[in-house]
Short mmCIF file of C-alpha atoms and ligand atoms in Angstrom, two decimals:
data_model
loop_
_atom_site.label_atom_id
_atom_site.label_comp_id
_atom_site.label_asym_id
_atom_site.label_seq_id
_atom_site.Cartn_x
_atom_site.Cartn_y
_atom_site.Cartn_z
CA MET A 90 -9.49 211.80 92.73
CA LEU A 91 -8.12 211.72 96.33
CA LYS A 92 -5.55 213.59 97.92
CA LYS A 93 -2.73 211.81 100.60
CA ILE A 94 -3.90 211.27 103.85
CA THR A 95 -1.46 213.13 106.07
CA THR A 96 -3.40 213.12 109.11
CA ALA A 97 -4.71 210.88 111.85
CA ALA A 98 -8.46 211.28 111.62
CA SER A 99 -9.51 210.23 115.03
CA VAL A 100 -9.55 208.71 118.60
CA ILE A 101 -9.72 204.59 118.52
CA ALA A 102 -13.06 204.34 120.61
CA LEU A 103 -13.60 202.13 123.38
CA CYS A 104 -16.63 200.34 124.42
CA ALA A 105 -17.89 202.71 126.67
CA LEU A 106 -20.85 204.64 126.66
CA THR A 107 -21.90 208.34 127.35
CA ALA A 108 -24.86 207.68 129.78
CA CYS A 109 -24.77 204.40 131.25
CA GLY A 110 -21.55 203.95 133.47
CA SER A 111 -20.69 200.18 134.45
CA GLY A 112 -21.53 200.84 138.04
CA SER A 113 -24.83 198.54 138.69
CA GLY A 114 -25.96 201.26 141.69
CA GLY A 115 -28.91 199.79 143.41
CA ALA A 116 -29.79 197.37 140.48
CA GLY A 117 -27.07 194.57 142.10
CA ASN A 118 -24.74 192.36 140.40
CA ASN A 119 -26.68 188.88 139.96
CA GLY A 120 -29.74 188.42 137.46
CA THR A 121 -32.23 188.67 139.53
CA ASN A 122 -35.35 190.99 140.17
CA ALA A 123 -36.63 192.65 143.03
CA SER A 124 -38.00 189.37 144.37
CA GLY A 125 -35.18 187.48 143.94
CA ASP A 126 -36.11 185.54 140.46
CA THR A 127 -34.11 184.86 137.87
CA ILE A 128 -34.34 187.76 134.94
CA THR A 129 -35.51 185.98 132.15
CA MET A 130 -34.79 188.16 128.97
CA GLY A 131 -35.89 187.52 125.07
CA PHE A 132 -33.84 188.70 122.38
CA ALA A 133 -34.98 189.21 119.01
CA GLN A 134 -31.97 189.45 116.98
CA VAL A 135 -31.46 190.74 113.08
CA GLY A 136 -29.95 187.97 111.61
CA ALA A 137 -26.49 186.93 110.85
CA GLU A 138 -26.12 189.14 107.89
CA SER A 139 -22.46 190.42 108.71
CA GLY A 140 -19.20 190.09 110.80
CA TRP A 141 -20.70 193.17 113.02
CA ARG A 142 -23.67 191.02 113.83
CA THR A 143 -21.73 188.03 114.83
CA ALA A 144 -19.84 189.97 117.18
CA ASN A 145 -23.06 191.54 118.43
CA THR A 146 -24.76 188.29 119.29
CA LYS A 147 -21.73 186.97 120.90
CA SER A 148 -21.33 190.05 123.13
CA ILE A 149 -25.02 189.58 123.99
CA GLN A 150 -24.67 185.92 124.87
CA ASP A 151 -21.45 186.11 126.85
CA GLU A 152 -22.59 189.02 129.14
CA ALA A 153 -26.12 187.63 129.53
CA LYS A 154 -24.04 184.26 130.98
CA ALA A 155 -21.89 186.62 133.13
CA ALA A 156 -24.79 188.53 134.57
CA GLY A 157 -26.79 185.53 135.35
CA ILE A 158 -29.50 186.53 132.96
CA ASP A 159 -31.58 183.92 131.52
CA LEU A 160 -31.30 184.54 127.82
CA LYS A 161 -33.91 183.33 125.09
CA PHE A 162 -32.47 184.20 121.86
CA SER A 163 -34.04 184.13 118.00
CA ASP A 164 -32.43 184.93 115.11
CA ALA A 165 -35.07 186.61 112.49
CA GLN A 166 -32.75 186.12 109.39
CA GLN A 167 -33.28 189.84 108.41
CA LYS A 168 -37.02 189.43 108.11
CA GLN A 169 -39.05 191.58 110.14
CA GLU A 170 -42.32 189.06 110.69
CA ASN A 171 -39.87 186.84 111.93
CA GLN A 172 -39.10 189.19 114.94
CA ILE A 173 -42.42 190.12 115.52
CA LYS A 174 -43.38 186.06 116.02
CA ALA A 175 -40.32 185.89 118.21
CA ILE A 176 -41.62 188.81 120.05
CA ARG A 177 -44.96 187.60 120.37
CA SER A 178 -43.49 184.35 121.79
CA TYR A 179 -41.59 186.23 124.27
CA ILE A 180 -44.84 187.91 125.62
CA GLN A 181 -46.59 184.50 125.76
CA GLN A 182 -43.63 183.15 127.86
CA LYS A 183 -43.99 185.83 130.09
CA VAL A 184 -40.39 187.14 130.13
CA LYS A 185 -39.18 190.00 132.35
CA VAL A 186 -37.78 191.79 129.59
CA ILE A 187 -37.79 192.01 125.76
CA ALA A 188 -34.68 193.38 123.87
CA PHE A 189 -34.26 193.65 120.12
CA SER A 190 -32.35 195.17 117.20
CA PRO A 191 -34.99 196.21 114.76
CA VAL A 192 -34.65 195.04 111.26
CA VAL A 193 -36.56 197.98 109.78
CA GLU A 194 -37.67 201.27 111.37
CA THR A 195 -41.48 201.09 110.98
CA GLY A 196 -44.31 198.69 111.50
CA TRP A 197 -43.59 197.97 115.33
CA ASP A 198 -46.00 199.87 117.09
CA THR A 199 -49.24 196.98 117.34
CA VAL A 200 -46.62 193.92 118.52
CA LEU A 201 -44.80 196.29 121.11
CA LEU A 202 -48.42 197.82 122.41
CA GLU A 203 -48.96 193.98 123.21
CA ALA A 204 -45.60 193.91 125.25
CA LYS A 205 -46.76 197.10 126.91
CA ARG A 206 -50.17 195.67 127.98
CA ALA A 207 -48.51 192.51 129.25
CA ASN A 208 -46.28 194.72 131.32
CA ILE A 209 -42.98 193.58 129.75
CA PRO A 210 -40.40 196.31 129.36
CA VAL A 211 -38.47 196.85 125.93
CA ILE A 212 -35.10 197.91 125.36
CA LEU A 213 -34.04 198.84 121.90
CA THR A 214 -30.33 197.64 120.89
CA ASP A 215 -28.50 199.01 117.90
CA ARG A 216 -31.22 200.03 115.94
CA ALA A 217 -33.92 202.28 116.42
CA ILE A 218 -37.69 202.56 115.49
CA ASP A 219 -39.70 205.33 113.70
CA SER A 220 -42.83 205.84 116.47
CA ASP A 221 -44.48 208.72 117.68
CA ASP A 222 -45.08 206.63 120.83
CA LYS A 223 -42.02 206.74 123.00
CA SER A 224 -43.94 204.85 125.65
CA LEU A 225 -43.51 201.26 123.74
CA TYR A 226 -40.03 201.33 124.78
CA LYS A 227 -37.58 202.33 127.93
CA THR A 228 -34.62 203.03 126.35
CA PHE A 229 -32.75 203.04 123.17
CA LEU A 230 -28.83 201.88 123.31
CA GLY A 231 -26.62 202.10 120.06
CA SER A 232 -24.90 204.20 117.75
CA ASP A 233 -25.76 207.66 116.53
CA PHE A 234 -25.67 206.49 112.78
CA VAL A 235 -26.19 209.67 111.30
CA GLU A 236 -22.86 210.87 112.78
CA GLU A 237 -20.90 207.58 111.48
CA GLY A 238 -22.20 209.00 107.94
CA LYS A 239 -21.25 212.57 108.39
CA LYS A 240 -17.77 211.00 109.67
CA ALA A 241 -17.36 209.03 106.17
CA GLY A 242 -18.54 211.95 104.48
CA ASP A 243 -16.21 214.57 106.16
CA TRP A 244 -13.22 212.33 105.17
CA LEU A 245 -13.98 212.34 101.77
CA VAL A 246 -14.61 215.89 101.56
CA GLN A 247 -11.20 216.66 103.34
CA ASN A 248 -9.54 213.95 100.72
CA ALA A 249 -11.16 214.53 97.21
CA SER A 250 -9.83 216.86 95.00
CA GLY A 251 -11.49 217.85 91.67
CA PRO A 252 -14.65 215.72 89.98
CA THR A 253 -15.31 212.68 92.16
CA ASN A 254 -17.93 209.97 91.49
CA VAL A 255 -19.16 208.04 94.24
CA VAL A 256 -21.25 204.73 94.29
CA GLU A 257 -22.72 203.99 97.26
CA LEU A 258 -23.68 200.49 98.74
CA GLN A 259 -26.90 200.88 101.12
CA GLY A 260 -27.63 198.71 103.99
CA THR A 261 -31.11 196.92 104.29
CA THR A 262 -33.73 199.13 102.86
CA GLY A 263 -35.57 200.89 105.62
CA ALA A 264 -32.96 199.97 108.24
CA ALA A 265 -31.91 202.65 110.58
CA PRO A 266 -28.48 202.81 109.71
CA ALA A 267 -29.24 202.96 106.01
CA ILE A 268 -31.07 205.89 106.12
CA ASP A 269 -29.37 207.37 108.58
CA ARG A 270 -25.68 206.74 107.16
CA LYS A 271 -26.78 207.89 103.89
CA LYS A 272 -28.46 211.31 105.46
CA GLY A 273 -24.96 212.14 107.26
CA PHE A 274 -23.05 211.29 104.38
CA GLU A 275 -24.93 213.47 101.56
CA GLU A 276 -25.33 216.40 104.19
CA LYS A 277 -21.49 216.44 104.19
CA ILE A 278 -20.57 215.90 100.61
CA ALA A 279 -22.84 218.65 99.75
CA ALA A 280 -20.28 221.40 100.99
CA LYS A 281 -18.35 220.02 97.93
CA PRO A 282 -20.23 219.86 94.72
CA ASP A 283 -17.74 218.14 92.69
CA ILE A 284 -18.50 215.09 94.80
CA LYS A 285 -21.44 213.27 93.20
CA ILE A 286 -22.86 209.88 94.23
CA VAL A 287 -23.61 208.53 90.63
CA ALA A 288 -25.29 205.56 91.81
CA SER A 289 -26.74 203.90 94.91
CA GLN A 290 -28.68 200.65 95.54
CA THR A 291 -29.07 198.35 98.64
CA GLY A 292 -26.30 195.33 99.24
CA ASP A 293 -28.47 193.97 102.46
CA PHE A 294 -25.63 194.34 104.50
CA THR A 295 -24.17 191.41 103.10
CA ARG A 296 -20.80 190.59 101.61
CA SER A 297 -22.35 188.58 98.44
CA GLY A 298 -25.06 191.61 98.32
CA GLY A 299 -21.81 194.04 97.84
CA LYS A 300 -20.22 192.00 95.27
CA GLN A 301 -23.27 191.63 93.38
CA VAL A 302 -23.84 195.13 93.27
CA MET A 303 -20.74 196.54 92.70
CA GLU A 304 -20.23 193.80 89.79
CA ALA A 305 -23.24 195.91 88.09
CA PHE A 306 -21.96 199.12 89.05
CA LEU A 307 -18.84 198.54 87.43
CA LYS A 308 -20.81 197.56 84.14
CA SER A 309 -23.26 200.42 84.28
CA GLN A 310 -20.92 203.37 85.04
CA PRO A 311 -18.21 204.69 83.04
CA LYS A 312 -16.22 206.58 85.91
CA ILE A 313 -16.10 205.13 89.86
CA ASP A 314 -13.76 207.18 92.08
CA VAL A 315 -14.84 205.91 95.09
CA VAL A 316 -17.27 203.46 96.94
CA TYR A 317 -19.12 204.24 100.02
CA ALA A 318 -20.21 200.93 101.85
CA HIS A 319 -22.73 201.12 104.75
CA ASN A 320 -20.83 198.07 106.30
CA ASP A 321 -17.39 196.26 106.09
CA ASP A 322 -18.77 193.06 104.57
CA MET A 323 -20.43 195.01 101.47
CA GLY A 324 -17.10 196.73 101.48
CA LEU A 325 -15.35 193.49 101.39
CA GLY A 326 -17.69 192.11 98.65
CA ALA A 327 -17.12 195.21 96.52
CA ILE A 328 -13.26 194.47 96.75
CA GLU A 329 -14.09 190.95 95.24
CA ALA A 330 -15.69 192.56 92.23
CA ILE A 331 -13.14 195.40 91.55
CA LYS A 332 -10.30 192.89 91.59
CA ALA A 333 -12.42 190.60 89.43
CA ALA A 334 -12.78 193.74 86.96
CA GLY A 335 -9.11 194.00 86.77
CA LYS A 336 -8.68 197.35 88.70
CA VAL A 337 -7.04 197.70 92.15
CA PRO A 338 -9.31 198.46 95.30
CA GLY A 339 -7.66 201.28 97.71
CA LYS A 340 -5.70 202.89 94.41
CA ASP A 341 -7.80 203.04 91.29
CA ILE A 342 -11.38 202.96 93.39
CA LYS A 343 -10.92 204.29 97.00
CA ILE A 344 -13.11 202.70 99.53
CA ILE A 345 -15.09 203.94 102.69
CA THR A 346 -16.94 201.65 105.07
CA VAL A 347 -18.59 201.64 108.52
CA ASP A 348 -17.89 199.00 111.44
CA ALA A 349 -14.14 198.28 111.93
CA VAL A 350 -14.58 194.47 112.37
CA LYS A 351 -11.40 192.35 112.03
CA ASP A 352 -11.86 191.25 108.01
CA GLY A 353 -12.60 195.15 107.41
CA MET A 354 -9.65 196.29 109.41
CA THR A 355 -7.29 193.93 107.84
CA ALA A 356 -8.32 194.98 104.18
CA LEU A 357 -7.61 198.54 105.76
CA ALA A 358 -4.19 197.76 106.80
CA ASN A 359 -3.58 196.22 103.57
CA GLY A 360 -4.40 199.17 101.81
CA GLU A 361 -7.48 197.84 100.13
CA ILE A 362 -9.72 200.02 102.10
CA ASN A 363 -9.00 203.51 102.82
CA TYR A 364 -11.08 204.60 105.83
CA ILE A 365 -13.28 202.94 108.08
CA VAL A 366 -15.95 204.82 110.64
CA GLU A 367 -16.42 202.38 113.57
CA CYS A 368 -19.47 200.90 114.65
CA ASN A 369 -19.25 199.38 117.88
CA PRO A 370 -20.94 195.94 118.22
CA LEU A 371 -20.06 195.05 122.00
CA LEU A 372 -23.18 196.32 123.38
CA GLY A 373 -24.34 193.06 125.38
CA LYS A 374 -22.94 194.45 128.93
CA GLN A 375 -24.50 197.98 128.68
CA LEU A 376 -27.98 195.71 127.79
CA MET A 377 -27.48 193.59 130.56
CA GLU A 378 -27.10 196.37 133.06
CA LEU A 379 -30.30 198.47 131.51
CA ALA A 380 -32.01 195.29 131.71
CA LYS A 381 -31.59 194.82 135.72
CA LYS A 382 -32.32 198.17 136.03
CA VAL A 383 -35.99 198.09 133.80
CA VAL A 384 -37.10 194.98 135.74
CA LYS A 385 -36.48 196.60 139.05
CA GLY A 386 -38.27 199.60 137.95
CA GLU A 387 -35.61 202.07 138.03
CA GLU A 388 -35.17 205.15 136.09
CA VAL A 389 -32.86 204.60 132.82
CA PRO A 390 -31.82 207.39 130.40
CA PRO A 391 -34.04 206.95 127.15
CA ARG A 392 -31.00 207.16 124.83
CA VAL A 393 -27.54 205.59 125.45
CA VAL A 394 -25.37 206.73 122.75
CA THR A 395 -22.15 204.34 121.95
CA VAL A 396 -18.80 206.04 121.80
CA GLU A 397 -17.01 205.39 118.65
CA GLY A 398 -13.90 206.24 116.51
CA THR A 399 -12.66 206.29 112.86
CA PHE A 400 -9.75 204.36 111.28
CA THR A 401 -6.73 205.05 108.89
CA GLN A 402 -4.71 203.03 107.12
CA GLU A 403 -1.99 203.57 109.50
CA GLN A 404 -4.07 203.62 112.55
CA ALA A 405 -5.56 200.03 111.81
CA LYS A 406 -2.40 198.39 111.41
CA ALA A 407 -1.70 199.90 115.01
CA ALA A 408 -5.24 198.64 116.29
CA LEU A 409 -5.38 195.46 114.45
CA PRO A 410 -3.35 193.05 117.20
CA GLN A 411 -5.68 194.27 119.88
CA ARG A 412 -8.98 194.12 117.87
CA GLN A 413 -11.26 191.92 119.57
CA TYR A 414 -14.07 191.00 117.14
O1 AHR B 637 -27.25 197.93 112.50
C1 AHR B 637 -25.87 198.08 112.58
C2 AHR B 637 -25.36 196.97 111.24
O2 AHR B 637 -26.02 196.01 111.12
C3 AHR B 637 -24.00 197.28 111.20
O3 AHR B 637 -23.42 198.04 110.58
C4 AHR B 637 -23.86 195.94 110.08
O4 AHR B 637 -23.10 195.33 109.66
C5 AHR B 637 -25.14 195.07 110.25
O5 AHR B 637 -25.31 194.39 109.75
#
């Protein structure tokens, strides 16, 4: 069970980065390389699984256009083999830079070695890869997903009283945000042994997946106090399942999610979600700045972390009118 929330938890984050400023320095503002040719970027996107992803894709497409970068874009429909095919095709087309958000963490070394041998720099955005060879990519731009999981866990530790049964809706199996958000959350709730994860399953970051898994949890679990969903979309699917089971989301069953997209923020402001940890999808501008630099052979930081906040129900009400996505 949860205590009443009394204090605002944290700051509304802006689309800003800690290590990559907005100035383009020696890189210039037009999308050209050192010889004045237009920069061609091949971008292999994960898919269109969530509101977050839609906002991320729009940010990349809009900012490529604004930067004068010729963008070749592919949607992998959440399949690693499709992303590998897309990367190979970008290598064949001799693009100047490849960027991608890896569906899963492992299995990238071979194709990234092919890009390296073709002298095409690679930038990771949003999700990391698990590889010992750090020379396979120039930089990784995106959130700290472990930190996001910790923020979710902290809120629960502060607001839970007595035995609390949590069901977890995990993101795509093997994806960095699913692995890290679980890790960070578990680390924090370990401080209160009364809080137990009684069931945990993947909903693949989709609304339909979240709904389906929650329906099964509601049948198999005699007592559910809290849903921890690794993204808003799965939380929104869980809300549908909870309502269909005759319970009140946000009251009978508390809900914590990650992302803070408009639909999630609306549910938070309406009292159907209790807390959202922000994950910022607006990575396009910083990605184009990094791309110009790596194409020109300039130094970039190996890791660029996105600055993010958290939202309570009261904060969501205040932030919603200005929310861009
Ligand atoms: O990698 C970022 C995650 O992917 C977002 O949290 C989720 O909504 C998306 O599918």
